[in-house]
PDB file of C-alpha atoms in Angstrom:
ATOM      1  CA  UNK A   1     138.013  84.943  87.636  1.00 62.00           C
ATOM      2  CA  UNK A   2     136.256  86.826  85.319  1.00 73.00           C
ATOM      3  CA  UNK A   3     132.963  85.393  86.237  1.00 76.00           C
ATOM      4  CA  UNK A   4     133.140  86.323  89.836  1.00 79.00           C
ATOM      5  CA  UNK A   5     133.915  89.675  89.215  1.00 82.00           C
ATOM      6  CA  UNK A   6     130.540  89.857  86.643  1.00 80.00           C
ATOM      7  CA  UNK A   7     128.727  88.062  89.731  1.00 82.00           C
ATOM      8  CA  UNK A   8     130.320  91.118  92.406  1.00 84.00           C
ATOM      9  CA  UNK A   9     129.233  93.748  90.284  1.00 83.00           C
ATOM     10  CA  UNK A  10     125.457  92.058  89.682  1.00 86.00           C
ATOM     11  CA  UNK A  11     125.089  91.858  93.078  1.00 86.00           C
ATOM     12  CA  UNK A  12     126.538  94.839  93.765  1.00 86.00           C
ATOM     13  CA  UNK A  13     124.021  96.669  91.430  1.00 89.00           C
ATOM     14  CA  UNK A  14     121.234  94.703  92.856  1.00 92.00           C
ATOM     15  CA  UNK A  15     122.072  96.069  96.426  1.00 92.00           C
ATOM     16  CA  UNK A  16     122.189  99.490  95.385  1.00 90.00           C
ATOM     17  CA  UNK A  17     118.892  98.902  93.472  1.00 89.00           C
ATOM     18  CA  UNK A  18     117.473  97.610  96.504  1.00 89.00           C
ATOM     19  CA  UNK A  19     118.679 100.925  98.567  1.00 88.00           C
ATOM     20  CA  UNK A  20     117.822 103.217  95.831  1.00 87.00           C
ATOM     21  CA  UNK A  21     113.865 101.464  95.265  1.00 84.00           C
ATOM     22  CA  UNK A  22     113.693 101.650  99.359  1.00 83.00           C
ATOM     23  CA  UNK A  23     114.415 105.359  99.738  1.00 81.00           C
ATOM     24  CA  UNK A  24     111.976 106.177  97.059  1.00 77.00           C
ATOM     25  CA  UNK A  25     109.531 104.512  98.794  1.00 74.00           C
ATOM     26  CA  UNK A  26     110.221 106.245 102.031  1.00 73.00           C
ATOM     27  CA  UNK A  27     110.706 109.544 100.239  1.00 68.00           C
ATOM     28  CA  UNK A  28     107.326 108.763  98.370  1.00 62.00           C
ATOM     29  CA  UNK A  29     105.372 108.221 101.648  1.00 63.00           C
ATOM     30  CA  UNK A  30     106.635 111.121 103.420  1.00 59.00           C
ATOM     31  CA  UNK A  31     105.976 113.534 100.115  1.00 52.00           C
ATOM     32  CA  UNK A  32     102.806 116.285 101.346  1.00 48.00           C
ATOM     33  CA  UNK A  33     103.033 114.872 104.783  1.00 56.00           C
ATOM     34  CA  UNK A  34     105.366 117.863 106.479  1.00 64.00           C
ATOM     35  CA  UNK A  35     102.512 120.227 105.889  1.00 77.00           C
ATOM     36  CA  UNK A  36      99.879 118.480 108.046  1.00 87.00           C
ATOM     37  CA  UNK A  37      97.976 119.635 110.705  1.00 89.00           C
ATOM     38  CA  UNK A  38      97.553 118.392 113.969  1.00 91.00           C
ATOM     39  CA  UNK A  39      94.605 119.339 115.951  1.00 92.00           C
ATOM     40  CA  UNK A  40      93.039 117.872 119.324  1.00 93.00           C
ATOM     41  CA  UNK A  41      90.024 116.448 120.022  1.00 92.00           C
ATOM     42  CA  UNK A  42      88.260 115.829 123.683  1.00 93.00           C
ATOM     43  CA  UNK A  43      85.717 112.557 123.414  1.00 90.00           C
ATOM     44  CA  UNK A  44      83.474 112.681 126.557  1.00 88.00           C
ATOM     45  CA  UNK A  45      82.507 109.132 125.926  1.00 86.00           C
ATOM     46  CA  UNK A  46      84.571 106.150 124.982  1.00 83.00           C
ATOM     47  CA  UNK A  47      86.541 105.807 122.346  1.00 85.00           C
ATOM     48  CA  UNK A  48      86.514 101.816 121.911  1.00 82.00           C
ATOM     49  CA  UNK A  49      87.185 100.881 119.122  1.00 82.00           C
ATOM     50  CA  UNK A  50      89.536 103.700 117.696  1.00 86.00           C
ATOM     51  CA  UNK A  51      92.807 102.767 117.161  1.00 87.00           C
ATOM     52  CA  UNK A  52      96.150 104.475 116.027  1.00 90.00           C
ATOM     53  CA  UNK A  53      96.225 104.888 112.430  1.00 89.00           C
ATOM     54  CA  UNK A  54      92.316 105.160 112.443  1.00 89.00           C
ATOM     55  CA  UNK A  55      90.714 107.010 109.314  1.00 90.00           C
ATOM     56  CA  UNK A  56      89.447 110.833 110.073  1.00 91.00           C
ATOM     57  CA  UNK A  57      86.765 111.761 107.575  1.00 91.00           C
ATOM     58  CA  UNK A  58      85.144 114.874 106.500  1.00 91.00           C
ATOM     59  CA  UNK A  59      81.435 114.238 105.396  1.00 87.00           C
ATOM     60  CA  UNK A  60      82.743 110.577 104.200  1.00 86.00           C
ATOM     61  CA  UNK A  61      86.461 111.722 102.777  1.00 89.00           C
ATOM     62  CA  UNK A  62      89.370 110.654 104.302  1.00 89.00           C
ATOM     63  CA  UNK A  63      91.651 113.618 105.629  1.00 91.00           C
ATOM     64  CA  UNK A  64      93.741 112.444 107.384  1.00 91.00           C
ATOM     65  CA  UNK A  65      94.580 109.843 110.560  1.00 91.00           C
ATOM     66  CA  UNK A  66      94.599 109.089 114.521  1.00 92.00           C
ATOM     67  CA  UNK A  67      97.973 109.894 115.890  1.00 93.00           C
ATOM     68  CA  UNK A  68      97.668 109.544 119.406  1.00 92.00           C
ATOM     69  CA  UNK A  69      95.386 108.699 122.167  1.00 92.00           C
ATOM     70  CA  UNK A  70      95.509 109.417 126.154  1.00 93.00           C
ATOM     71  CA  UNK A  71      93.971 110.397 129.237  1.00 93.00           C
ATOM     72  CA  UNK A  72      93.582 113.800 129.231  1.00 91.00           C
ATOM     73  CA  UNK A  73      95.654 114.959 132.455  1.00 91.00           C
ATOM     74  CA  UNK A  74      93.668 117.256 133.529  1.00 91.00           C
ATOM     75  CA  UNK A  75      90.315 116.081 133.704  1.00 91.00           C
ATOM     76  CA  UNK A  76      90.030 112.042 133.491  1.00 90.00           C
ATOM     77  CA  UNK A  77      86.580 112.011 132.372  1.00 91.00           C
ATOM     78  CA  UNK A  78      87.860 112.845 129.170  1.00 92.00           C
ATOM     79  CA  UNK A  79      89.524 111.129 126.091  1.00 92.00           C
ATOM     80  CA  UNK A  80      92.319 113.249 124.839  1.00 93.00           C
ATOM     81  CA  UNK A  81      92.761 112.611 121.028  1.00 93.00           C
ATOM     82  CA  UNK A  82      95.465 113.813 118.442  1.00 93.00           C
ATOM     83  CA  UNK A  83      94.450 113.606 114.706  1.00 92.00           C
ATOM     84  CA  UNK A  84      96.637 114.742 111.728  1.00 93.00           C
ATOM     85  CA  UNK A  85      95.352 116.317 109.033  1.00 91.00           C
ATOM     86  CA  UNK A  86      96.096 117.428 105.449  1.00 90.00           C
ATOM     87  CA  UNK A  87      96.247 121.036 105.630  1.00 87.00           C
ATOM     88  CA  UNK A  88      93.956 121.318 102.824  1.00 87.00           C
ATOM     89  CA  UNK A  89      91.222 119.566 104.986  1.00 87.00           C
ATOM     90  CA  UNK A  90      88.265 122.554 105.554  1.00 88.00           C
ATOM     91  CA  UNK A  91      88.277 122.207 109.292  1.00 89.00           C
ATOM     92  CA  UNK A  92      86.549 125.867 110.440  1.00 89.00           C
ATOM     93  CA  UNK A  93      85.456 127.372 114.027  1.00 89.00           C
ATOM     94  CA  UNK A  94      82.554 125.632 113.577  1.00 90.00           C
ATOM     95  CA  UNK A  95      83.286 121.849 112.746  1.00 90.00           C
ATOM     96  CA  UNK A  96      82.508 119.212 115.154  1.00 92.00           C
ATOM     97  CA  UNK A  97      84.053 115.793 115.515  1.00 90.00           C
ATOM     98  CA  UNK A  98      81.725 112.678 116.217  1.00 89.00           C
ATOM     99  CA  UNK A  99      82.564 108.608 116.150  1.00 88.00           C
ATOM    100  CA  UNK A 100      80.548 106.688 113.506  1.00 84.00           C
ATOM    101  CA  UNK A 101      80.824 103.009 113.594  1.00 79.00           C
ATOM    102  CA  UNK A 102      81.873 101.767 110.139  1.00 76.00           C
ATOM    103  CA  UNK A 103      79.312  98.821 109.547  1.00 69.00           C
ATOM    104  CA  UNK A 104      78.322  96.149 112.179  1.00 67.00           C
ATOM    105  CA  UNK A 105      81.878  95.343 112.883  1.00 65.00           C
ATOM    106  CA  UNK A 106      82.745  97.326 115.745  1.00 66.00           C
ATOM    107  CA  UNK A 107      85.478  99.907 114.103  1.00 75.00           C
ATOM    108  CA  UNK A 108      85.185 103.348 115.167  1.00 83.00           C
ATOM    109  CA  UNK A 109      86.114 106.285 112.861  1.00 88.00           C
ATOM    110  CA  UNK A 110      86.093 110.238 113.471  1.00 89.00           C
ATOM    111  CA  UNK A 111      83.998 112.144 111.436  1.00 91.00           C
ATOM    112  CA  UNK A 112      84.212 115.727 110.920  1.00 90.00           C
ATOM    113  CA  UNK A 113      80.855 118.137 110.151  1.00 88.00           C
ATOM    114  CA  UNK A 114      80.069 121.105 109.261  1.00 83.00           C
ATOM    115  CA  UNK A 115      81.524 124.340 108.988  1.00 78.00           C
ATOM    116  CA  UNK A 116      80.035 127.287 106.815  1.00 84.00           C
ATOM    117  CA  UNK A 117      81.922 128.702 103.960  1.00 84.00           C
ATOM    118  CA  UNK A 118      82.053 132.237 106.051  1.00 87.00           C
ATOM    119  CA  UNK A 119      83.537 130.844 109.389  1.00 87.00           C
ATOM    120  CA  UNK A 120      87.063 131.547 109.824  1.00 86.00           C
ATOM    121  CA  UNK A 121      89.272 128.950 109.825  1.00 86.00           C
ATOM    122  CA  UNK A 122      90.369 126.894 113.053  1.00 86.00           C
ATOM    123  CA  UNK A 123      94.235 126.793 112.801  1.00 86.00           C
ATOM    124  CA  UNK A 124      93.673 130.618 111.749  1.00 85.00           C
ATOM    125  CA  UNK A 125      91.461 131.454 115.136  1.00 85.00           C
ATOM    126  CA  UNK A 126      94.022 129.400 117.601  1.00 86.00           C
ATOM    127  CA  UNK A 127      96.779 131.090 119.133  1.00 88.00           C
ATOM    128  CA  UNK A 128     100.235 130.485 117.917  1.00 87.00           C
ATOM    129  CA  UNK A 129     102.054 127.427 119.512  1.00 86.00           C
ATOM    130  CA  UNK A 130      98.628 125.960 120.418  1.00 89.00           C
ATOM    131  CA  UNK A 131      97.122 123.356 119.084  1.00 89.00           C
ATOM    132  CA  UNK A 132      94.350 123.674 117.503  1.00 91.00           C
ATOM    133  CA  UNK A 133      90.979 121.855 119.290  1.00 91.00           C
ATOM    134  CA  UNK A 134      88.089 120.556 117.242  1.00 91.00           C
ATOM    135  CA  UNK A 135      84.810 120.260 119.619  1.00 90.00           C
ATOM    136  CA  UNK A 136      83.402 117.274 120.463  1.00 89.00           C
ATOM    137  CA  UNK A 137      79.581 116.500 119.727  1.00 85.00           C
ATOM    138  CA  UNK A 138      78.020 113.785 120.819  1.00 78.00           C
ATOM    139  CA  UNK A 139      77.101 111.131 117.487  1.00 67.00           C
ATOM    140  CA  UNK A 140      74.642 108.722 117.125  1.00 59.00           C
ATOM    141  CA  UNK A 141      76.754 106.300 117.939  1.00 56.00           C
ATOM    142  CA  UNK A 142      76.517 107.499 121.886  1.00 55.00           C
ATOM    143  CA  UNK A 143      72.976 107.855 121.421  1.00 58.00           C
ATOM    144  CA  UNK A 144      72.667 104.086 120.956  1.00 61.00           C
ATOM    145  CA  UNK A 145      74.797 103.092 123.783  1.00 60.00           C
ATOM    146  CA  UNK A 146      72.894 105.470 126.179  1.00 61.00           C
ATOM    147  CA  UNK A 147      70.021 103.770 125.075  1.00 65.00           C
ATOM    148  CA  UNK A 148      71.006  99.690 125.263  1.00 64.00           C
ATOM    149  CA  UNK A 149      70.248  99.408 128.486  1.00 70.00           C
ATOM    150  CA  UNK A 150      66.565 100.779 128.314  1.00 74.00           C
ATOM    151  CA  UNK A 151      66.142  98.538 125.085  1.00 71.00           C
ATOM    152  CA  UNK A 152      67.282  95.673 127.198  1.00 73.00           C
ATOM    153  CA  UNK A 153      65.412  96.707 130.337  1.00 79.00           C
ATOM    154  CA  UNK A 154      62.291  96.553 127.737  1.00 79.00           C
ATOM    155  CA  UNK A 155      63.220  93.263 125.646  1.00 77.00           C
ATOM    156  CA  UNK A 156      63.422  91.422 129.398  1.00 78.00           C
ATOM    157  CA  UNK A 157      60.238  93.041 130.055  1.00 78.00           C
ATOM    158  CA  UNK A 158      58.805  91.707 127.322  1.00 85.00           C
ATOM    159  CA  UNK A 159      60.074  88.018 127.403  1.00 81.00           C
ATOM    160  CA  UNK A 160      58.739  88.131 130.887  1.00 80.00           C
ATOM    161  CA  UNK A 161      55.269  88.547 129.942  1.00 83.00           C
ATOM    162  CA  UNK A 162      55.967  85.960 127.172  1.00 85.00           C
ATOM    163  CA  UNK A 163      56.995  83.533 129.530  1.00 83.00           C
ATOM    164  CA  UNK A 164      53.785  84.303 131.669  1.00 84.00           C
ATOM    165  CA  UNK A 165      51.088  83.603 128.591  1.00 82.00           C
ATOM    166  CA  UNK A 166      52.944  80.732 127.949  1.00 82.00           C
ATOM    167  CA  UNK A 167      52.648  79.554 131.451  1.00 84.00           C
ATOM    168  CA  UNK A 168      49.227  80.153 131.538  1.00 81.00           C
ATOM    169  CA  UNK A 169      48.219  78.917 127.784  1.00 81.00           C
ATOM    170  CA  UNK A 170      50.218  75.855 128.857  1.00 79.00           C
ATOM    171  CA  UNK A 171      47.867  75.148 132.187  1.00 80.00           C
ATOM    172  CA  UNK A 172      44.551  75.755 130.495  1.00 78.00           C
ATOM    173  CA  UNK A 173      45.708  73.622 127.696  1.00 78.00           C
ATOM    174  CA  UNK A 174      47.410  70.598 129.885  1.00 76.00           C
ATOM    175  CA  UNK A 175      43.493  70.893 131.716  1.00 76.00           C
ATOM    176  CA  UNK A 176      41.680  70.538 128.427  1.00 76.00           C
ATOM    177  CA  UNK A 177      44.227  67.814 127.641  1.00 75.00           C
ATOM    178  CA  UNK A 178      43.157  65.530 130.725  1.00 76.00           C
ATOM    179  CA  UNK A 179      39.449  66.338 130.560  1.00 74.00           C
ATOM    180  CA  UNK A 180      38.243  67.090 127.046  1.00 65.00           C
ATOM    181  CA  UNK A 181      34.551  67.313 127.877  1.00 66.00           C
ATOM    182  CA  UNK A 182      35.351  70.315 130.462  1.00 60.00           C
ATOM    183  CA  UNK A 183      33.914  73.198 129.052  1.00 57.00           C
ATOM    184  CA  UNK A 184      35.052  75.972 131.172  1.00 52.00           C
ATOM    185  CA  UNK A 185      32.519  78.260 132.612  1.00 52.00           C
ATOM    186  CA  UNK A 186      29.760  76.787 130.206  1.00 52.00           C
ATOM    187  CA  UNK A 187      26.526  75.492 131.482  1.00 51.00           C
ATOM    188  CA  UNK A 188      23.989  72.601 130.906  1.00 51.00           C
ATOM    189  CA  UNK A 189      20.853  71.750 129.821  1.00 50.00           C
ATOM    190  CA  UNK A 190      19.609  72.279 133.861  1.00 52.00           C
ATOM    191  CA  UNK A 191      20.738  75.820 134.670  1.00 50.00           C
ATOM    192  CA  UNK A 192      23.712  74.383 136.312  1.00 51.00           C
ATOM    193  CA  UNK A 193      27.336  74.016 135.947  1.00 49.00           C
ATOM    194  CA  UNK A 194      29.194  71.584 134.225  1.00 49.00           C
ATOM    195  CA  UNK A 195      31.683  71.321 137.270  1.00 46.00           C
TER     196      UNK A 195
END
């Protein structure tokens, strides 16, 4: 008897370890995250390859994280984006938001520029009850995929005309192959033409 109740109260404390360890956690993650920000962002080009949860950086430090992502309602053109950030995070009147693509592996991050040390800040300048809106500038990374298709067009281009000396190198040679002493265009001893 006596060891079953020391095996009830080990287990007991190990439950309410268990609880206790798990709310600290939970309490832990959600510690500084009440004060965060939430501002919107309008991509006029694809956002493949953002996901929920995505990093949001400022010059290369993170600030924060992609919360949501829809069709803006009212145009369609456009990718309505919801970030959250720290509320420390210097976002002014005059910061942008671009995608960068981290590496050569296809995952798509926001980065945040600019913004002088004498522009006023952006949750200061919106409205109460709105949310504040970070423009959109177009990165790099649109740049390049505006300008695939013309570095295709010109790599096909190319291996067209490749194909084409080939062709041709290939017929003068395969004629020098099946009469060596053909000297094209030369002449002999006579005036006259080898042909």
């Amino acid at each position: 008897m006596e060891t079953d109740r020391h095996y009830f109260l080990e287990g007991l404390f190990i439950i309410g370890f268990s609880l206790a360890a798990a709310l600290f956690f939970v309490w832990l993650a959600n510690t500084g995250r009440r004060d965060d920000v939430t501002y919107r962002i309008h991509f006029a080009e694809s956002v493949s390859g953002l996901a929920l949860g995505d990093p949001v950086k400022f010059r290369g430090v993170d600030v924060g994280m992609v919360r949501a992502m829809v069709i803006d309602p009212n145009d369609p053109r456009l990718v309505q984006v919801d970030v959250k950030l720290r509320k420390e995070a210097p976002v002014k009147t005059d910061t942008k938001a671009t995608l960068k693509l981290k590496g050569i592996t296809g995952v798509v991050f926001i980065e945040l520029n600019g913004g002088t040390p004498n522009a006023q800040s952006l949750v200061a300048a919106t409205p109460e009850g709105a949310i504040p809106e970070i423009p959109f500038e177009k990165g790099g990374l649109a740049s390049v995929m505006d300008q695939l298709p013309k570095v295709v067009e010109k790599f096909s281009a190319i291996e067209d005309q490749t194909k084409k000396v080939v062709t041709d190198l290939g017929e003068v040679t395969g004629k020098i192959k099946n009469n060596p002493l053909l000297k094209l265009g030369s002449k002999n001893k006579n005036g006259g033409s080898d042909k």
